Tab-separated table of C-alpha atoms and ligand atoms in Angstrom:
chain	number	residue	atom	x	y	z
A	1	UNK	CA	-30.362	24.909	-14.573
A	2	UNK	CA	-30.517	21.843	-12.384
A	3	UNK	CA	-26.839	21.238	-11.954
A	4	UNK	CA	-27.139	17.703	-10.622
A	5	UNK	CA	-28.553	16.519	-13.940
A	6	UNK	CA	-25.405	17.450	-15.812
A	7	UNK	CA	-22.921	14.652	-16.317
A	8	UNK	CA	-19.596	15.736	-17.846
A	9	UNK	CA	-20.556	14.282	-21.222
A	10	UNK	CA	-23.939	16.009	-21.160
A	11	UNK	CA	-22.269	19.319	-20.324
A	12	UNK	CA	-19.890	19.002	-23.297
A	13	UNK	CA	-22.743	18.100	-25.654
A	14	UNK	CA	-24.925	20.942	-24.355
A	15	UNK	CA	-22.103	23.402	-25.020
A	16	UNK	CA	-21.307	21.912	-28.445
A	17	UNK	CA	-17.725	21.076	-27.466
A	18	UNK	CA	-16.269	18.534	-29.900
A	19	UNK	CA	-12.460	18.821	-29.802
A	20	UNK	CA	-9.810	18.785	-27.040
A	21	UNK	CA	-8.774	22.415	-27.590
A	22	UNK	CA	-12.404	23.512	-27.154
A	23	UNK	CA	-12.588	22.228	-23.572
A	24	UNK	CA	-12.316	25.644	-21.935
A	25	UNK	CA	-12.689	24.772	-18.282
A	26	UNK	CA	-13.242	28.373	-17.155
A	27	UNK	CA	-16.100	28.855	-19.637
A	28	UNK	CA	-17.650	25.495	-18.694
A	29	UNK	CA	-17.462	26.389	-14.996
A	30	UNK	CA	-19.040	29.778	-15.668
A	31	UNK	CA	-21.922	28.000	-17.446
A	32	UNK	CA	-22.390	26.087	-14.176
A	33	UNK	CA	-22.378	29.311	-12.143
A	34	UNK	CA	-18.869	28.769	-10.855
A	35	UNK	CA	-16.144	31.350	-11.405
A	36	UNK	CA	-12.531	30.198	-11.646
A	37	UNK	CA	-9.971	32.533	-10.109
A	38	UNK	CA	-6.227	31.771	-10.477
A	39	UNK	CA	-4.404	33.028	-7.413
A	40	UNK	CA	-1.333	32.169	-5.327
A	41	UNK	CA	-2.347	29.574	-2.746
A	42	UNK	CA	-0.410	28.319	0.227
A	43	UNK	CA	-0.899	24.796	1.565
A	44	UNK	CA	-3.475	23.710	-1.017
A	45	UNK	CA	-3.774	23.332	-4.791
A	46	UNK	CA	-7.376	24.471	-5.140
A	47	UNK	CA	-10.495	25.322	-3.201
A	48	UNK	CA	-14.146	26.099	-3.717
A	49	UNK	CA	-16.652	28.138	-1.794
A	50	UNK	CA	-20.343	27.884	-2.631
A	51	UNK	CA	-22.738	30.648	-1.705
A	52	UNK	CA	-26.346	29.972	-2.695
A	53	UNK	CA	-26.392	29.388	-6.436
A	54	UNK	CA	-22.876	30.663	-7.037
A	55	UNK	CA	-19.482	29.148	-6.483
A	56	UNK	CA	-15.993	30.566	-6.508
A	57	UNK	CA	-13.130	28.238	-7.414
A	58	UNK	CA	-9.584	29.300	-6.640
A	59	UNK	CA	-6.685	27.447	-8.280
A	60	UNK	CA	-3.011	27.888	-7.470
A	61	UNK	CA	-1.600	30.182	-10.174
A	62	UNK	CA	1.924	28.884	-9.477
A	63	UNK	CA	1.126	25.337	-10.552
A	64	UNK	CA	1.547	23.948	-14.082
A	65	UNK	CA	-1.276	25.011	-16.480
A	66	UNK	CA	-2.362	21.360	-16.949
A	67	UNK	CA	-2.559	20.973	-13.161
A	68	UNK	CA	-4.609	24.184	-12.889
A	69	UNK	CA	-7.072	22.811	-15.440
A	70	UNK	CA	-7.433	19.570	-13.516
A	71	UNK	CA	-7.784	21.446	-10.215
A	72	UNK	CA	-10.551	23.640	-11.642
A	73	UNK	CA	-12.381	20.615	-13.105
A	74	UNK	CA	-12.026	18.734	-9.795
A	75	UNK	CA	-13.529	21.648	-7.852
A	76	UNK	CA	-16.297	21.931	-10.437
A	77	UNK	CA	-16.937	18.246	-9.726
A	78	UNK	CA	-17.465	19.052	-6.045
A	79	UNK	CA	-19.880	21.792	-7.083
A	80	UNK	CA	-21.885	19.699	-9.535
A	81	UNK	CA	-22.006	16.533	-7.425
A	82	UNK	CA	-22.427	17.911	-3.938
A	83	UNK	CA	-24.197	21.174	-4.647
A	84	UNK	CA	-26.574	22.075	-1.877
A	85	UNK	CA	-24.779	19.712	0.497
A	86	UNK	CA	-21.423	21.473	0.398
A	87	UNK	CA	-20.215	24.807	1.662
A	88	UNK	CA	-16.543	24.536	0.808
A	89	UNK	CA	-13.695	22.175	-0.040
A	90	UNK	CA	-9.960	22.695	0.232
A	91	UNK	CA	-8.033	20.228	-1.924
A	92	UNK	CA	-4.385	19.359	-2.238
A	93	UNK	CA	-2.135	17.899	-4.898
A	94	UNK	CA	-2.242	14.718	-2.798
A	95	UNK	CA	-6.030	14.428	-3.282
A	96	UNK	CA	-5.527	14.576	-7.058
A	97	UNK	CA	-3.008	11.713	-7.090
A	98	UNK	CA	-4.103	9.535	-4.156
A	99	UNK	CA	-7.897	9.635	-4.194
A	100	UNK	CA	-8.909	7.362	-7.052
A	101	UNK	CA	-10.368	4.517	-4.991
A	102	UNK	CA	-13.234	4.060	-2.546
A	103	UNK	CA	-16.390	6.104	-2.535
A	104	UNK	CA	-15.833	9.579	-1.183
A	105	UNK	CA	-16.260	13.160	-2.423
A	106	UNK	CA	-12.584	13.443	-3.474
A	107	UNK	CA	-12.713	10.357	-5.681
A	108	UNK	CA	-16.011	11.489	-7.193
A	109	UNK	CA	-14.561	14.931	-7.971
A	110	UNK	CA	-11.472	13.330	-9.562
A	111	UNK	CA	-13.699	11.109	-11.707
A	112	UNK	CA	-15.815	14.072	-12.775
A	113	UNK	CA	-12.660	15.967	-13.803
A	114	UNK	CA	-11.268	13.006	-15.776
A	115	UNK	CA	-14.573	12.510	-17.607
A	116	UNK	CA	-14.863	16.230	-18.385
A	117	UNK	CA	-11.301	16.890	-19.550
A	118	UNK	CA	-10.751	13.507	-21.227
A	119	UNK	CA	-14.177	12.504	-22.542
A	120	UNK	CA	-14.480	9.023	-24.007
A	121	UNK	CA	-15.719	10.123	-27.432
A	122	UNK	CA	-12.676	12.376	-27.942
A	123	UNK	CA	-10.116	10.230	-26.157
A	124	UNK	CA	-10.650	6.859	-27.821
A	125	UNK	CA	-9.538	7.845	-31.353
A	126	UNK	CA	-6.253	9.232	-29.959
A	127	UNK	CA	-5.532	6.110	-27.887
A	128	UNK	CA	-6.374	3.558	-30.555
A	129	UNK	CA	-3.630	0.898	-31.013
A	130	UNK	CA	-1.140	2.999	-29.020
A	131	UNK	CA	1.244	1.265	-26.634
A	132	UNK	CA	0.248	1.590	-22.985
A	133	UNK	CA	3.268	3.616	-21.871
A	134	UNK	CA	3.949	6.997	-20.318
A	135	UNK	CA	5.278	8.092	-23.722
A	136	UNK	CA	1.721	7.671	-25.059
A	137	UNK	CA	0.347	9.342	-21.926
A	138	UNK	CA	2.579	12.389	-22.494
A	139	UNK	CA	1.470	12.697	-26.123
A	140	UNK	CA	-2.174	12.658	-25.062
A	141	UNK	CA	-1.463	15.047	-22.152
A	142	UNK	CA	-0.094	17.660	-24.540
A	143	UNK	CA	-3.110	17.300	-26.812
A	144	UNK	CA	-5.673	17.613	-24.011
A	145	UNK	CA	-3.587	19.776	-21.637
A	146	UNK	CA	-4.162	17.366	-18.785
A	147	UNK	CA	-2.239	15.904	-15.878
A	148	UNK	CA	-0.318	12.599	-15.943
A	149	UNK	CA	-2.430	10.690	-13.395
A	150	UNK	CA	-5.833	11.399	-14.931
A	151	UNK	CA	-4.591	10.792	-18.476
A	152	UNK	CA	-2.960	7.480	-17.471
A	153	UNK	CA	-6.211	6.278	-15.914
A	154	UNK	CA	-8.126	7.104	-19.081
A	155	UNK	CA	-5.549	5.251	-21.208
A	156	UNK	CA	-6.074	2.142	-19.083
A	157	UNK	CA	-9.855	2.475	-19.295
A	158	UNK	CA	-10.141	3.430	-22.962
A	159	UNK	CA	-6.965	2.197	-24.679
A	160	UNK	CA	-6.725	-0.750	-27.097
A	161	UNK	CA	-4.801	-3.230	-24.896
A	162	UNK	CA	-5.590	-4.938	-21.564
A	163	UNK	CA	-3.921	-2.843	-18.857
A	164	UNK	CA	-3.822	-1.973	-15.162
A	165	UNK	CA	-2.542	1.168	-13.476
A	166	UNK	CA	-1.179	0.714	-9.959
A	167	UNK	CA	-0.141	3.413	-7.510
A	168	UNK	CA	2.385	2.282	-4.888
A	169	UNK	CA	4.181	3.865	-1.993
A	170	UNK	CA	7.025	2.205	-0.063
A	171	UNK	CA	4.340	0.809	2.237
A	172	UNK	CA	2.596	-0.962	-0.629
A	173	UNK	CA	-0.297	-0.525	-3.013
A	174	UNK	CA	-2.439	2.593	-2.596
A	175	UNK	CA	-4.885	2.042	-5.428
A	176	UNK	CA	-5.325	0.329	-8.768
A	177	UNK	CA	-7.599	0.787	-11.746
A	178	UNK	CA	-8.106	-2.153	-14.074
A	179	UNK	CA	-9.114	-2.128	-17.710
A	180	UNK	CA	-12.511	-3.716	-18.300
A	181	UNK	CA	-10.997	-6.730	-20.065
A	182	UNK	CA	-8.633	-7.840	-17.276
A	183	UNK	CA	-9.859	-11.247	-16.033
A	184	UNK	CA	-10.612	-11.658	-12.347
A	185	UNK	CA	-7.857	-14.297	-11.941
A	186	UNK	CA	-5.294	-11.539	-12.458
A	187	UNK	CA	-4.806	-9.972	-9.035
A	188	UNK	CA	-2.130	-7.374	-8.360
A	189	UNK	CA	0.329	-8.031	-5.557
A	190	UNK	CA	0.150	-5.841	-2.448
A	191	UNK	CA	3.620	-4.531	-3.325
A	192	UNK	CA	5.738	-4.833	-6.477
A	193	UNK	CA	8.524	-7.433	-6.542
A	194	UNK	CA	12.116	-6.365	-6.136
A	195	UNK	CA	12.981	-6.870	-9.815
A	196	UNK	CA	10.484	-4.262	-11.001
A	197	UNK	CA	11.222	-0.711	-12.080
A	198	UNK	CA	8.649	0.493	-9.562
A	199	UNK	CA	10.641	-1.109	-6.736
A	200	UNK	CA	13.787	0.721	-7.856
A	201	UNK	CA	11.987	4.055	-8.055
A	202	UNK	CA	10.353	3.575	-4.631
A	203	UNK	CA	13.748	2.866	-3.116
A	204	UNK	CA	15.507	5.842	-4.608
A	205	UNK	CA	17.361	3.984	-7.349
A	206	UNK	CA	17.459	5.200	-10.912
A	207	UNK	CA	15.632	2.720	-13.060
A	208	UNK	CA	17.636	1.752	-16.133
A	209	UNK	CA	15.302	-0.566	-18.029
A	210	UNK	CA	12.176	1.543	-18.129
A	211	UNK	CA	9.832	0.693	-19.813
A	212	UNK	CA	10.224	-3.004	-20.389
A	213	UNK	CA	9.291	-6.599	-19.805
A	214	UNK	CA	9.101	-7.919	-16.265
A	215	UNK	CA	8.288	-11.379	-15.010
A	216	UNK	CA	4.551	-11.313	-14.394
A	217	UNK	CA	4.965	-12.882	-10.943
A	218	UNK	CA	6.675	-9.683	-9.779
A	219	UNK	CA	3.340	-7.964	-10.265
A	220	UNK	CA	0.506	-10.481	-10.043
A	221	UNK	CA	-0.296	-13.317	-7.670
A	222	UNK	CA	-1.443	-15.983	-10.152
A	223	UNK	CA	0.395	-19.276	-9.360
A	224	UNK	CA	1.627	-19.629	-12.946
A	225	UNK	CA	2.569	-15.960	-13.376
A	226	UNK	CA	6.287	-16.778	-13.272
A	227	UNK	CA	5.966	-18.390	-16.713
A	228	UNK	CA	4.695	-15.188	-18.229
A	229	UNK	CA	5.917	-11.661	-18.755
A	230	UNK	CA	4.222	-8.321	-18.439
A	231	UNK	CA	5.054	-4.879	-19.855
A	232	UNK	CA	5.800	-2.400	-17.104
A	233	UNK	CA	6.349	1.338	-17.317
A	234	UNK	CA	6.777	3.196	-14.021
A	235	UNK	CA	7.284	6.824	-13.052
A	236	UNK	CA	7.576	8.714	-9.804
A	237	UNK	CA	4.696	11.206	-9.491
A	238	UNK	CA	5.240	12.617	-6.007
A	239	UNK	CA	7.940	12.314	-3.363
A	240	UNK	CA	6.538	8.978	-2.164
A	241	UNK	CA	4.250	7.677	-4.932
A	242	UNK	CA	5.064	5.679	-8.057
A	243	UNK	CA	2.590	5.003	-10.863
A	244	UNK	CA	3.015	1.811	-12.867
A	245	UNK	CA	1.365	0.902	-16.132
A	246	UNK	CA	1.073	-2.858	-16.599
A	247	UNK	CA	-0.142	-4.167	-19.917
A	248	UNK	CA	-0.290	-7.111	-22.231
A	249	UNK	CA	0.418	-6.609	-25.910
A	250	UNK	CA	-0.481	-10.242	-26.507
A	251	UNK	CA	-3.923	-10.899	-25.078
A	252	UNK	CA	-3.359	-14.674	-25.364
A	253	UNK	CA	-1.156	-14.631	-22.268
A	254	UNK	CA	-4.060	-13.320	-20.236
A	255	UNK	CA	-6.432	-15.883	-21.708
A	256	UNK	CA	-3.940	-18.696	-20.959
A	257	UNK	CA	-3.819	-17.701	-17.307
A	258	UNK	CA	-7.578	-17.580	-17.168
A	259	UNK	CA	-7.830	-21.078	-18.719
A	260	UNK	CA	-5.227	-22.453	-16.289
A	261	UNK	CA	-7.480	-21.371	-13.518
A	262	UNK	CA	-10.420	-23.242	-15.009
A	263	UNK	CA	-8.556	-26.570	-15.246
B	301	ZN	ZN1	-11.456	17.943	-3.635
């Protein structure tokens, strides 16, 4: 098998996998000559060692089962994408949450894992017309046995409403992923405004109005944003990182802002 030719979707089709509960990551990895071994790990969440045509993936047996699945799929991504070039990778929980931007092996492995565990053709029917909130994310997580970050990204990419996911630390924005239908004139601020739920969570306060409507200018830089509102749902995912889902139930607001720009 020429591993490099296998995209996640091609792998699933080749193996005849058609439903979320059939995505057996250990069996898929084995098909790709990679053996997954759950084991107690210190200082990392997962690692992979490649020797010739075989790879051995170790995932931390103490972590949540959904996290172990993502870890295994992420390591398999390293194997499938960088096979021949790589000898080993050691990856941390931080890689899985932080590395969703730029072009580097960690981001590519995260993308591979998201596409394998949450494939478009299975995901879309479950996301159709659902609100873009972490409540929806949790429902989909339990169906696909996946982690919050990856599932949230897929909801933004494949859900029915225009949405953006932003990851912030106290120092400001770390990364963002925008739905395909978000116009260019909508640019996310470098840091959320002080009336947002994300701001409260980043500064150790308990957010009371989560999820809810926020003034759009607290999130985006458009000069007329203060006349509009935006749905925000934020959660803390690590000690210092907060994920925020921003979305528009009424697409007209987005179109209005785009037209304003054209005038
Ligand atoms: Zn990695």
